[in-house]
Amino acid sequence: MRVYEIMDGVKKYRFGSPISTDAIVLEGYEIDNEKPRYLTIENNKDLKLKYKMAVKDQVFGLGENQKGINKRGGVFEAYCSDDAVHTPDKKSLYGAHNFLIIHGAQKFGVFIDYPGRVKFDIGFTHRDELEIIIDDKNLDLYIIDGDSLREIVNKFLKIIGKSYVPPKWAFGFQQCRWSYVDAEEVEGVADSFIKYDIPCDSIYLDIDYMEDFKDFTVSKERFPDFKNFVKGIKNKGFRLIPIIDAGVKIEEDYDIYEEGIENEYFCVGKDGSPFVAAVWPGKVHFPDFLNKDARKWFGYKYKVLTDCGIEGFWNDMNEPAIFYTERGISEAIGFVEKSKNKNLNIYSFFQLTDCFEGLSNNDKDYKSFYHNMNGKLVNHDRIHNLYGYNMTRAAAEGFKEIDSNKRFLIFSRASYVGMHRYGGIWTGDNHSWWEHILLNMKMMPSLNMCGFLYSGADTGGFSGDANAQLVIRWTQFSLFTPLFRNHSAMGTRKQEPYAFDIESVDILRETIRLRYALLPYIYSEYMKAVREQDVYFAPLLFEYEDKYSKHVENQLLVGGSLMIAPIYEENALARHVWLPEEMLLWKVVSYDERVLEVMDRGHHFIDIDINEIPLFIRKNKMIILGNHANNVEKLETLEMNIVAFVDNRATYTYYDDDGMTYDFKQGAYSEIIIDIEKIDEDYKINIHNNGNKHVKKMNFDIVDMSGNITKKSVKI
Ligand code: GLC
């Protein structure tokens, strides 16, 4: 084992010769060999890392997974999985985020940098034992010391590098469905948003825009003049976001297929010929995203669509999802034939059904193909979790070639730690279940801890039918998530914000308008999280260590000033909220009507009507709002509104940039630092404008601890 100091308080322990994942951006330097602190290592058949948990230890992290923010009691497997039924017993979803934090008697973080299968048994088998089992003996183990959860997370975020930044319009509301099949239907969606006066920035193209599900093609029948169509929709105020799938259809004369074959860019089977699996188009080959030449080739193909005016994409089925292979089909058919005219019993009958159910995403298939990594053949199973990551990296690297300073929207279904530098993620095929609003709420801070800031769930739920109430409550939460997209599956009830009765449409309109009005705050907090390598969503424990805050999982901190407590139960019109300190409650019905109430520290049962969104502004903090517009580019920031809750002094930094380019990395951004100080019975407002040329006036609603409101306006 070799040991490296990566940064102060972060050590890397190298076992064997691991495959490079590029998860970490800092190299550090080698130090004297020493054993990893905290963990006991058992190096027998497989490698086991063990930790004895104290009674009150909590375990956080693991990104996209089931269960709570505190993962204790669960068992999880890092193995990117295409599984559309996210029931609580599922051990893997689409992402593999092997970072966890033990918070209790001792505090430390652990990152297992290994791209194959890793099991995390967090007190499931034995109540007080944490056991991490790794399939291989070649890996990097990182141990991170820190005095608090936030400090450990911040160190981890430092070593994995800064997050991807999407264009600002990607913070607007986005509408998706599988599928808006043709130009006419897409046009209809755009017109409905206009008709109902609901803000929206993008409309999605799911798999049916393609010709026979072939990547980088557009159906001529359904979109006869695609380039002009993209332009027309943009003139109406919307961007179109097409899907790109991992599998490339096997079809002669299809250029992507032909080029992939000619240049040996596809993954291969044992015999060296391109590996064949089936997905949407039937038989496909998988581009070898682990091969940098193939990555470059595929990434540049996005130009086919960017040349038509497309500025954003979502990468899908990149675990990679496999419907079936010839191996699976022939084994299954063989079994059917053997079963013919047999008296099937409990075992043989279920064996028969299993051989069909097990056709998709089968381990045997994942073990039977190979990647060319710098000339070395590597079995897919060993690097499984890097596949979607590198598809998204291919796209991001392609965008750099296509237009180096333009920010494109890109997010992925499968991911691994480190991919957050190239794109965002959505959390895959959830259901229109109330439980999934809560799961979404718990996943967001866990994803942030693993670096994924630009993320969000299918609002309203993907599978199953949603009623208006569910879509409203979910939207009332999602308005805070950086990726804010309503998406649903084929065959389900329509759930666009205008798809319901007129009262519901009115509520959804106000909810989405609040998102646009709050964008100055949301964007500032997002960009500060990127810059400071911090989280955007946090559990209360990040800021408050009292006995209740430690365990609250249904309220979240959003950026530095806000706490939210969404409703996630059907028919609920009130809920319990724990306030770790006095806070200013604003139940938003419409963002331009401010009804503000000071709430004491303690337990509260708060009425929250179906049209109300409770915002809790923390003590000595403020939020900044503008006015809504029907898309992000139309937002104007001449006049801003500040709502502040001030005991003695509050300071806020309002960040802005051009929203389109990477110039902010060279310092082309502005900041307005707002400082409110209470002096006697009045407030002194100090505004330091650092380069903002847009804001001309700020209106203040300053609330003191007794609820008195002072209104002020300041010219900038
Ligand atoms: C997968 C995706 C989903 C998409 C569907 C069709 O299930 O997760 O979002 O709509 O494929 O492309």
XYZ file of C-alpha atoms and ligand atoms in Angstrom:
728
model
C 0.000 0.000 0.000
C 1.205 3.498 -0.819
C 0.032 6.529 1.094
C -0.390 10.116 -0.129
C -1.264 13.362 1.571
C -3.744 15.034 -0.805
C -4.395 18.126 1.245
C -4.522 19.016 4.886
C -6.616 16.305 6.550
C -7.089 14.178 3.417
C -5.081 11.022 2.827
C -5.141 8.535 0.024
C -4.322 4.857 0.549
C -3.529 3.065 -2.664
C -4.206 -0.678 -2.822
C -2.652 -2.533 -5.785
C -2.776 -0.673 -9.094
C -6.210 0.856 -9.507
C -7.778 1.950 -12.765
C -7.763 5.709 -12.991
C -11.274 7.135 -12.628
C -10.400 10.850 -12.765
C -12.717 11.407 -9.824
C -10.104 13.412 -7.946
C -8.349 16.497 -9.248
C -5.611 16.864 -6.626
C -2.570 14.613 -6.663
C -0.824 15.312 -3.391
C 2.506 13.745 -2.491
C 3.625 10.414 -1.179
C 4.265 10.058 2.542
C 5.499 7.264 4.791
C 3.368 4.193 4.823
C 0.790 4.212 7.579
C -2.443 2.349 8.194
C -5.726 4.105 7.411
C -7.167 5.643 10.563
C -10.558 4.543 11.873
C -11.067 1.521 9.616
C -10.094 -2.097 10.110
C -9.059 -3.809 6.897
C -9.751 -7.442 6.137
C -7.941 -8.572 3.067
C -9.198 -12.080 2.346
C -11.303 -13.185 -0.610
C -12.479 -9.655 -1.137
C -11.429 -6.461 0.538
C -13.487 -5.434 3.556
C -13.295 -2.162 5.435
C -14.950 -2.164 8.816
C -15.897 0.410 11.399
C -17.596 -0.047 14.745
C -20.289 2.598 15.015
C -21.152 4.201 18.330
C -24.837 4.164 19.286
C -25.480 7.702 18.125
C -23.277 7.777 15.035
C -24.966 8.988 11.889
C -23.812 8.213 8.366
C -24.333 10.672 5.527
C -23.532 10.789 1.826
C -23.897 8.097 -0.862
C -25.554 10.558 -3.248
C -28.276 9.017 -5.367
C -29.741 6.322 -3.187
C -32.823 5.186 -1.351
C -33.542 5.798 2.316
C -32.791 8.799 4.463
C -30.237 11.556 4.535
C -28.817 9.488 7.402
C -28.048 6.184 5.712
C -27.667 4.160 8.896
C -29.606 0.908 8.863
C -29.385 0.508 5.109
C -27.512 -1.678 2.699
C -26.455 -0.202 -0.646
C -24.556 -1.259 -3.733
C -22.678 1.087 -5.982
C -23.447 -0.293 -9.429
C -25.205 2.085 -11.848
C -28.581 0.435 -12.456
C -31.371 0.998 -14.911
C -34.209 0.108 -12.573
C -37.396 2.110 -12.914
C -39.088 0.939 -9.732
C -37.522 2.870 -6.899
C -38.960 1.010 -3.930
C -37.246 1.429 -0.567
C -35.529 -1.963 -0.780
C -33.545 -1.104 -3.920
C -29.823 -1.123 -3.258
C -28.732 0.719 -6.393
C -30.137 3.464 -8.560
C -28.478 5.091 -11.584
C -25.528 6.782 -9.907
C -22.536 5.393 -7.997
C -21.403 7.907 -5.404
C -19.060 6.151 -3.009
C -18.540 8.937 -0.521
C -19.851 8.739 3.008
C -19.346 10.613 6.229
C -19.412 9.143 9.693
C -20.675 11.761 12.083
C -20.697 10.984 15.757
C -18.196 9.862 18.348
C -15.569 10.253 15.638
C -16.037 12.315 12.513
C -14.490 11.419 9.178
C -15.250 10.934 5.503
C -14.492 7.881 3.353
C -14.325 7.801 -0.419
C -13.865 4.480 -2.177
C -12.484 5.315 -5.577
C -13.249 2.079 -7.343
C -15.450 1.957 -10.461
C -16.810 -1.592 -10.116
C -19.224 -2.964 -7.534
C -18.948 -1.770 -3.930
C -21.290 -2.804 -1.111
C -22.064 -0.587 1.849
C -23.643 -2.325 4.810
C -24.340 0.509 7.223
C -25.565 -1.294 10.301
C -27.970 -3.464 8.319
C -26.487 -6.850 9.124
C -25.087 -5.831 12.500
C -26.619 -2.744 14.069
C -23.309 -1.189 15.049
C -21.101 -2.308 12.183
C -20.291 -0.424 9.061
C -18.853 -2.737 6.438
C -17.676 -1.783 2.973
C -16.985 -4.687 0.637
C -15.086 -4.119 -2.569
C -15.053 -6.612 -5.440
C -11.424 -5.960 -6.234
C -8.122 -5.339 -4.484
C -7.069 -2.445 -6.639
C -8.505 0.820 -5.429
C -7.836 4.172 -3.832
C -9.253 4.771 -0.397
C -9.518 8.355 0.826
C -9.961 9.268 4.465
C -11.001 12.810 5.266
C -10.686 14.326 8.708
C -12.705 17.267 9.904
C -14.434 18.651 12.955
C -17.870 18.978 11.424
C -19.996 17.514 8.687
C -19.619 20.702 6.659
C -15.840 20.737 6.991
C -15.543 17.122 5.831
C -17.874 17.726 2.895
C -16.011 20.909 1.931
C -12.707 19.030 1.871
C -14.196 16.315 -0.277
C -15.655 18.880 -2.678
C -12.189 20.477 -2.894
C -10.499 17.244 -3.932
C -13.075 16.355 -6.601
C -12.969 19.768 -8.287
C -15.470 22.468 -9.109
C -18.952 21.750 -10.342
C -20.304 22.138 -13.832
C -22.115 25.412 -14.473
C -25.054 25.327 -16.888
C -26.288 28.352 -18.785
C -28.566 30.579 -16.744
C -31.618 29.729 -18.845
C -31.249 26.147 -17.568
C -32.393 27.474 -14.176
C -35.768 28.214 -15.727
C -38.702 25.817 -15.690
C -38.411 22.932 -18.159
C -41.125 20.765 -19.659
C -40.585 17.192 -20.765
C -42.657 14.165 -21.689
C -41.995 10.886 -23.335
C -42.804 12.048 -25.966
C -43.902 15.157 -27.744
C -43.630 13.201 -30.965
C -43.659 15.737 -33.754
C -43.298 19.392 -34.620
C -46.999 19.994 -34.233
C -47.165 18.550 -30.748
C -44.098 20.479 -29.572
C -45.586 23.639 -31.026
C -48.776 22.880 -29.096
C -46.836 22.634 -25.827
C -45.127 25.971 -26.490
C -48.458 27.591 -27.339
C -50.089 26.238 -24.202
C -47.398 27.785 -21.996
C -47.975 31.062 -23.822
C -51.751 30.783 -23.632
C -51.764 30.027 -19.918
C -49.040 32.602 -19.291
C -46.833 30.119 -17.427
C -43.073 30.730 -17.504
C -40.992 28.029 -19.184
C -37.539 27.968 -20.761
C -37.265 24.609 -22.460
C -39.236 21.838 -24.038
C -37.728 18.383 -24.343
C -37.449 15.992 -27.225
C -37.546 12.401 -26.042
C -36.516 9.416 -28.192
C -39.236 9.816 -30.822
C -37.649 12.867 -32.462
C -35.001 10.560 -33.908
C -35.214 8.440 -36.981
C -35.584 4.865 -35.668
C -33.960 5.859 -32.374
C -30.633 6.582 -34.059
C -28.426 9.064 -32.200
C -27.700 12.331 -33.998
C -30.518 11.895 -36.491
C -33.840 13.729 -36.643
C -36.950 12.195 -38.170
C -37.630 13.998 -41.423
C -41.204 12.877 -41.298
C -41.966 14.291 -37.874
C -39.652 17.341 -38.059
C -39.442 18.157 -41.780
C -37.405 21.346 -41.349
C -35.720 20.875 -38.020
C -33.326 23.815 -38.139
C -36.095 26.288 -38.841
C -38.314 24.616 -36.325
C -35.683 25.061 -33.575
C -35.445 28.714 -34.576
C -39.193 29.194 -34.573
C -39.589 27.670 -31.120
C -36.738 29.820 -29.844
C -38.467 32.907 -31.204
C -41.435 31.912 -29.113
C -39.149 31.861 -26.065
C -38.241 28.170 -25.641
C -35.185 26.035 -26.217
C -35.467 22.446 -27.394
C -33.507 19.802 -25.522
C -33.037 16.471 -27.345
C -32.136 13.188 -25.678
C -29.030 11.203 -26.656
C -28.894 7.491 -25.817
C -25.792 5.417 -25.244
C -26.452 2.602 -27.744
C -25.736 3.135 -31.453
C -28.083 1.305 -33.809
C -26.479 -1.365 -35.969
C -27.502 -0.377 -39.464
C -25.556 -0.221 -42.652
C -25.128 3.242 -44.140
C -25.870 4.894 -40.824
C -22.784 7.089 -40.531
C -22.337 6.841 -36.750
C -22.448 3.075 -36.945
C -20.131 2.920 -39.958
C -17.561 5.281 -38.442
C -17.644 3.465 -35.119
C -16.939 0.141 -36.834
C -14.245 1.522 -39.077
C -12.334 3.156 -36.250
C -12.950 0.432 -33.670
C -14.764 2.819 -31.345
C -17.223 0.275 -29.960
C -16.893 -1.981 -26.939
C -15.915 -5.504 -27.902
C -16.801 -9.016 -26.827
C -14.293 -11.671 -25.814
C -13.601 -12.522 -29.450
C -12.688 -8.912 -30.253
C -15.754 -8.188 -32.397
C -18.098 -5.341 -31.411
C -20.366 -6.326 -28.554
C -24.058 -6.530 -29.461
C -26.891 -5.692 -27.081
C -30.416 -4.441 -27.666
C -32.015 -1.196 -26.503
C -34.675 1.106 -28.095
C -33.664 0.633 -31.760
C -33.133 -3.118 -31.390
C -29.510 -4.231 -31.745
C -26.853 -1.685 -30.878
C -23.158 -1.318 -30.184
C -21.929 0.675 -27.227
C -19.417 3.440 -27.954
C -16.331 2.852 -25.851
C -16.377 6.064 -23.835
C -13.363 4.834 -21.874
C -11.308 5.091 -25.046
C -10.336 8.718 -25.423
C -10.419 8.638 -29.229
C -13.935 7.230 -29.205
C -14.921 9.842 -26.652
C -13.610 12.589 -28.852
C -15.407 11.191 -31.867
C -18.768 10.817 -30.117
C -18.508 14.166 -28.335
C -18.034 16.031 -31.588
C -21.160 14.381 -33.026
C -23.324 16.651 -30.846
C -22.406 19.244 -33.461
C -24.939 17.666 -35.809
C -27.584 19.100 -33.487
C -25.812 22.231 -32.234
C -25.539 23.197 -35.915
C -29.338 23.192 -35.926
C -29.399 25.648 -33.030
C -29.654 23.135 -30.162
C -28.010 24.311 -26.905
C -28.759 21.555 -24.439
C -28.977 17.759 -24.162
C -29.776 14.940 -21.766
C -27.755 11.736 -21.925
C -29.756 8.619 -21.205
C -29.598 4.812 -20.911
C -25.929 5.139 -20.089
C -25.512 2.682 -17.211
C -25.577 1.282 -19.956
C -29.129 -0.091 -20.028
C -29.460 -3.410 -21.874
C -32.871 -4.818 -22.817
C -31.458 -8.163 -23.875
C -28.573 -9.896 -25.618
C -28.565 -12.940 -27.903
C -26.990 -14.896 -25.078
C -29.854 -14.088 -22.733
C -32.548 -14.716 -25.329
C -31.153 -18.059 -26.434
C -30.649 -19.243 -22.853
C -34.231 -18.241 -22.066
C -35.663 -19.883 -25.173
C -33.614 -22.992 -24.462
C -35.173 -23.130 -21.030
C -38.685 -22.655 -22.461
C -38.131 -25.557 -24.824
C -36.846 -27.725 -21.993
C -39.939 -26.803 -19.980
C -42.426 -27.704 -22.699
C -44.931 -30.356 -21.570
C -43.210 -30.563 -18.183
C -45.083 -30.482 -14.915
C -43.503 -27.267 -13.591
C -43.340 -26.961 -9.828
C -42.617 -24.054 -7.536
C -38.924 -24.016 -8.504
C -39.028 -24.754 -12.210
C -41.978 -22.420 -12.843
C -40.237 -19.425 -11.279
C -37.002 -20.360 -13.005
C -38.942 -20.100 -16.249
C -40.347 -16.649 -15.502
C -36.993 -15.476 -14.097
C -35.165 -16.284 -17.288
C -37.265 -13.646 -19.043
C -37.315 -11.166 -16.225
C -33.553 -11.449 -15.978
C -32.971 -10.631 -19.634
C -32.428 -6.940 -18.988
C -29.319 -5.458 -17.394
C -27.953 -8.912 -16.668
C -24.638 -9.269 -14.833
C -23.500 -11.968 -17.260
C -23.769 -9.420 -20.085
C -21.927 -6.718 -18.160
C -19.127 -9.229 -17.597
C -18.912 -10.161 -21.257
C -17.667 -7.009 -22.933
C -14.486 -4.973 -22.867
C -13.098 -1.469 -23.156
C -9.927 -0.290 -24.746
C -8.277 1.872 -22.108
C -5.034 3.215 -23.526
C -4.478 0.012 -25.469
C -5.366 -2.287 -22.565
C -8.531 -4.392 -22.671
C -10.533 -3.947 -19.486
C -13.633 -5.933 -18.614
C -16.730 -3.733 -18.397
C -17.783 -5.065 -15.007
C -14.633 -3.583 -13.445
C -15.332 -0.089 -14.710
C -19.113 -0.258 -14.998
C -19.706 2.916 -12.992
C -17.531 5.004 -15.307
C -19.590 4.458 -18.430
C -22.285 7.140 -18.115
C -19.720 9.463 -16.557
C -17.544 9.226 -19.650
C -20.446 9.572 -22.049
C -21.209 12.890 -20.402
C -17.555 13.808 -20.376
C -17.487 13.070 -24.119
C -20.352 15.534 -24.604
C -18.721 18.190 -22.418
C -15.388 17.800 -24.200
C -17.236 17.943 -27.512
C -18.906 21.225 -26.523
C -15.489 22.693 -25.782
C -14.481 21.861 -29.351
C -17.735 23.101 -30.828
C -17.868 26.437 -29.047
C -15.263 26.693 -26.327
C -16.704 29.553 -24.315
C -20.391 28.726 -24.565
C -22.199 27.038 -21.695
C -24.356 24.144 -22.899
C -26.945 22.349 -20.826
C -25.967 18.715 -20.291
C -27.077 16.209 -17.727
C -26.971 12.484 -17.441
C -28.814 9.573 -15.912
C -25.833 7.395 -14.892
C -22.937 8.976 -13.031
C -19.912 8.475 -10.803
C -18.122 10.895 -8.503
C -16.201 13.400 -10.635
C -18.806 13.594 -13.387
C -20.220 16.692 -11.687
C -17.385 18.638 -13.341
C -18.839 17.851 -16.783
C -22.601 17.942 -16.294
C -25.545 17.530 -13.998
C -27.840 14.579 -13.325
C -31.498 13.893 -12.992
C -32.595 11.158 -10.654
C -34.170 8.902 -13.270
C -37.505 7.150 -13.503
C -39.301 7.907 -10.269
C -43.066 7.436 -9.796
C -45.978 9.759 -9.248
C -45.919 8.660 -5.620
C -46.023 10.993 -2.634
C -43.160 8.985 -1.127
C -41.009 10.108 -4.020
C -41.351 13.772 -3.151
C -39.839 12.948 0.211
C -37.185 10.748 -1.405
C -36.359 13.633 -3.749
C -35.988 15.957 -0.754
C -33.633 13.543 0.987
C -31.585 12.852 -2.110
C -30.809 16.467 -2.948
C -28.468 17.215 -0.009
C -26.895 13.755 -0.353
C -26.177 14.467 -4.018
C -24.749 17.866 -3.146
C -22.380 16.237 -0.642
C -21.044 14.137 -3.528
C -20.574 17.151 -5.802
C -23.763 17.060 -7.891
C -25.175 20.556 -7.637
C -27.036 20.746 -10.925
C -29.641 18.098 -10.244
C -33.328 17.505 -9.810
C -36.015 14.843 -10.134
C -38.828 14.315 -12.620
C -41.285 16.705 -11.025
C -44.754 15.186 -10.791
C -43.218 11.726 -11.129
C -42.249 9.809 -14.270
C -44.229 6.544 -14.060
C -47.854 6.305 -13.014
C -50.613 8.879 -13.073
C -50.362 12.082 -11.088
C -53.233 14.109 -9.734
C -53.127 17.898 -9.608
C -52.391 17.977 -5.909
C -49.283 15.840 -6.280
C -47.949 17.933 -9.143
C -48.586 21.118 -7.142
C -46.864 19.889 -3.992
C -43.947 18.458 -5.949
C -43.542 21.670 -7.958
C -43.593 23.620 -4.688
C -40.483 21.667 -3.687
C -38.784 21.460 -7.090
C -38.878 25.209 -7.530
C -35.809 25.194 -5.293
C -33.876 22.518 -7.228
C -31.375 23.845 -9.791
C -32.731 21.448 -12.434
C -36.481 22.137 -12.409
C -38.188 19.831 -14.891
C -41.614 18.249 -15.136
C -41.350 14.873 -16.909
C -43.649 11.894 -17.354
C -43.691 8.542 -19.120
C -45.514 7.380 -22.166
C -49.047 6.229 -21.422
C -49.377 8.161 -18.180
C -51.788 11.001 -17.503
C -50.646 14.353 -18.838
C -49.124 16.462 -16.079
C -47.963 19.716 -17.636
C -48.767 22.663 -15.368
C -51.693 23.551 -17.630
C -53.082 20.003 -17.756
C -55.408 20.326 -14.768
C -58.437 22.311 -13.570
C -58.145 26.076 -13.676
C -57.546 26.541 -9.906
C -54.614 24.131 -10.089
C -53.256 25.887 -13.154
C -53.435 29.202 -11.264
C -51.513 27.731 -8.342
C -48.878 26.174 -10.580
C -48.457 29.441 -12.461
C -47.771 31.305 -9.214
C -45.423 28.553 -8.043
C -43.358 28.693 -11.210
C -43.414 32.498 -11.145
C -41.946 32.356 -7.661
C -39.055 30.335 -9.095
C -38.351 33.051 -11.653
C -38.696 35.842 -9.120
C -36.338 33.979 -6.763
C -33.801 33.305 -9.484
C -31.408 36.065 -8.349
C -31.178 34.229 -5.020
C -31.117 30.707 -6.487
C -28.468 31.571 -9.067
C -26.339 33.478 -6.548
C -26.439 30.597 -4.099
C -25.684 28.052 -6.807
C -22.717 30.017 -8.122
C -21.361 30.657 -4.637
C -21.629 26.927 -3.907
C -19.643 26.237 -7.098
C -17.018 28.829 -6.288
C -16.633 28.027 -2.626
C -16.934 24.271 -3.248
C -19.823 24.049 -0.896
C -23.338 22.614 -0.984
C -26.498 24.365 -2.116
C -28.921 22.037 -0.284
C -28.030 21.018 3.248
C -29.657 19.195 6.119
C -30.198 21.399 9.195
C -27.274 19.676 10.864
C -24.891 21.634 8.637
C -25.780 24.750 10.602
C -27.537 23.669 13.777
C -26.333 20.938 16.090
C -29.192 20.884 18.590
C -30.793 17.549 19.381
C -33.692 17.918 16.915
C -31.851 19.528 14.011
C -29.499 16.567 13.949
C -32.355 14.322 12.921
C -34.639 16.476 10.785
C -34.882 15.000 7.287
C -37.982 16.740 5.925
C -36.780 20.319 6.092
C -33.781 21.620 4.176
C -31.508 24.605 4.053
C -31.378 26.149 0.589
C -28.298 28.323 0.232
C -27.245 30.485 3.125
C -30.485 32.298 3.990
C -33.428 29.985 3.501
C -34.981 26.979 5.134
C -37.835 25.104 3.466
C -40.420 22.691 4.838
C -42.449 21.376 1.893
C -45.652 19.354 2.102
C -45.151 15.809 0.818
C -48.288 14.041 2.037
C -51.563 13.808 0.184
C -54.346 16.009 1.532
C -52.092 17.514 4.179
C -52.874 21.164 4.812
C -50.473 21.582 7.699
C -47.251 20.082 8.950
C -44.825 19.961 11.819
C -41.771 22.199 11.539
C -38.813 22.388 13.908
C -37.283 25.846 14.155
C -33.774 25.742 15.616
C -33.867 29.531 16.046
C -36.324 32.351 15.386
C -37.140 32.615 11.710
C -39.223 34.828 9.475
C -42.033 32.902 7.815
C -43.420 33.999 4.485
C -46.154 31.766 3.143
C -45.960 32.696 -0.479
C -49.221 32.688 -2.399
C -47.970 35.191 -4.918
C -44.407 36.475 -4.711
C -45.459 40.119 -4.861
C -47.649 39.876 -1.782
C -45.545 39.702 1.315
C -47.176 38.494 4.521
C -44.390 38.073 7.014
C -44.536 36.513 10.445
C -41.822 36.022 13.038
C -41.760 32.483 14.415
C -40.150 31.532 17.706
C -37.608 28.796 18.158
C -39.351 25.483 18.836
C -41.881 23.027 17.460
C -44.702 24.346 15.351
C -47.646 22.877 13.534
C -48.116 25.214 10.616
C -51.097 25.548 8.283
C -49.992 25.336 4.682
C -52.836 25.632 2.252
C -52.568 24.032 -1.173
C -51.595 27.368 -2.724
C -49.012 28.302 -0.088
C -45.256 27.835 -0.206
C -43.634 28.389 3.156
C -40.257 30.150 3.067
C -38.350 30.487 6.300
C -35.771 33.259 6.285
C -33.078 32.601 8.840
C -32.085 35.067 11.532
C -29.738 37.832 10.376
C -30.142 36.709 6.793
C -31.928 37.999 3.725
C -33.193 36.855 0.367
C -33.193 38.766 -2.881
C -35.971 38.681 -5.448
C -36.725 40.237 -8.775
C -39.918 39.960 -10.789
C -40.935 36.990 -12.866
C -40.798 36.870 -16.656
C -41.872 34.118 -18.996
C -38.316 32.977 -19.534
C -34.928 33.634 -17.980
C -33.644 35.865 -20.753
C -36.591 38.203 -20.275
C -35.930 38.667 -16.566
C -34.933 42.196 -15.820
C -33.046 43.217 -12.735
C -33.407 47.005 -12.650
C -35.223 46.877 -9.368
C -34.642 44.190 -6.761
C -36.474 43.380 -3.566
C -34.829 42.285 -0.382
C -36.636 40.574 2.455
C -34.441 40.548 5.543
C -34.856 39.264 9.066
C -32.501 41.284 11.210
C -31.717 40.983 14.870
C -28.543 43.050 14.685
C -26.781 42.666 11.364
C -27.191 40.787 8.100
C -24.905 40.636 5.086
C -25.599 39.148 1.690
C -23.666 38.781 -1.541
C -25.751 38.957 -4.691
C -23.828 37.341 -7.538
C -24.486 37.713 -11.249
C -22.734 37.079 -14.561
C -23.579 36.897 -18.271
C -25.206 33.488 -17.775
C -23.984 32.277 -21.171
C -20.190 31.990 -21.162
C -17.341 30.873 -18.935
C -16.017 34.432 -18.639
C -16.902 34.327 -14.943
C -13.880 32.055 -14.523
C -11.717 34.984 -15.618
C -13.391 37.280 -13.119
C -16.171 38.608 -15.378
C -18.929 38.547 -12.799
C -20.503 41.099 -10.524
C -21.305 41.145 -6.861
C -23.429 43.463 -4.826
C -22.650 43.178 -1.152
C -25.594 44.254 0.943
C -25.065 44.972 4.596
C -27.900 45.859 6.951
C -27.032 46.944 10.439
C -29.493 47.724 13.179
C -28.604 50.913 14.984
C -30.999 51.905 17.759
C -34.429 51.644 16.161
C -33.250 52.205 12.608
C -31.156 50.354 10.036
C -28.027 51.418 8.270
C -27.873 49.914 4.795
C -24.503 49.706 3.114
C -24.327 48.604 -0.472
C -21.068 47.850 -2.141
C -21.486 47.370 -5.862
C -18.746 45.395 -7.442
C -19.377 45.666 -11.166
C -23.151 45.176 -11.487
C -24.411 47.451 -14.244
C -28.045 46.388 -14.207
C -29.507 46.948 -10.779
C -30.587 50.551 -10.207
C -32.673 50.292 -7.100
C -33.167 47.999 -4.134
C -36.339 47.913 -2.077
C -36.054 46.559 1.417
C -38.539 44.919 3.756
C -36.591 44.605 6.981
C -38.266 42.720 9.778
C -37.031 42.825 13.360
C -37.434 40.200 16.060
C -40.815 41.579 17.100
C -42.159 41.523 13.582
C -41.994 45.259 12.909
C -41.444 45.928 9.249
C -39.278 48.799 8.032
C -39.463 49.625 4.362
C -36.593 51.362 2.616
C -35.400 51.957 -0.907
C -31.838 52.539 -1.981
C -30.631 53.745 -5.371
C -27.629 51.900 -6.701
C -35.751 6.283 -19.831
C -35.490 7.649 -19.219
C -36.725 8.512 -19.344
C -37.109 8.623 -20.812
C -37.306 7.241 -21.411
C -37.513 7.301 -22.907
O -36.702 5.603 -19.111
O -35.079 7.541 -17.885
O -36.508 9.774 -18.785
O -38.268 9.375 -20.945
O -36.163 6.441 -21.170
O -36.425 7.876 -23.532
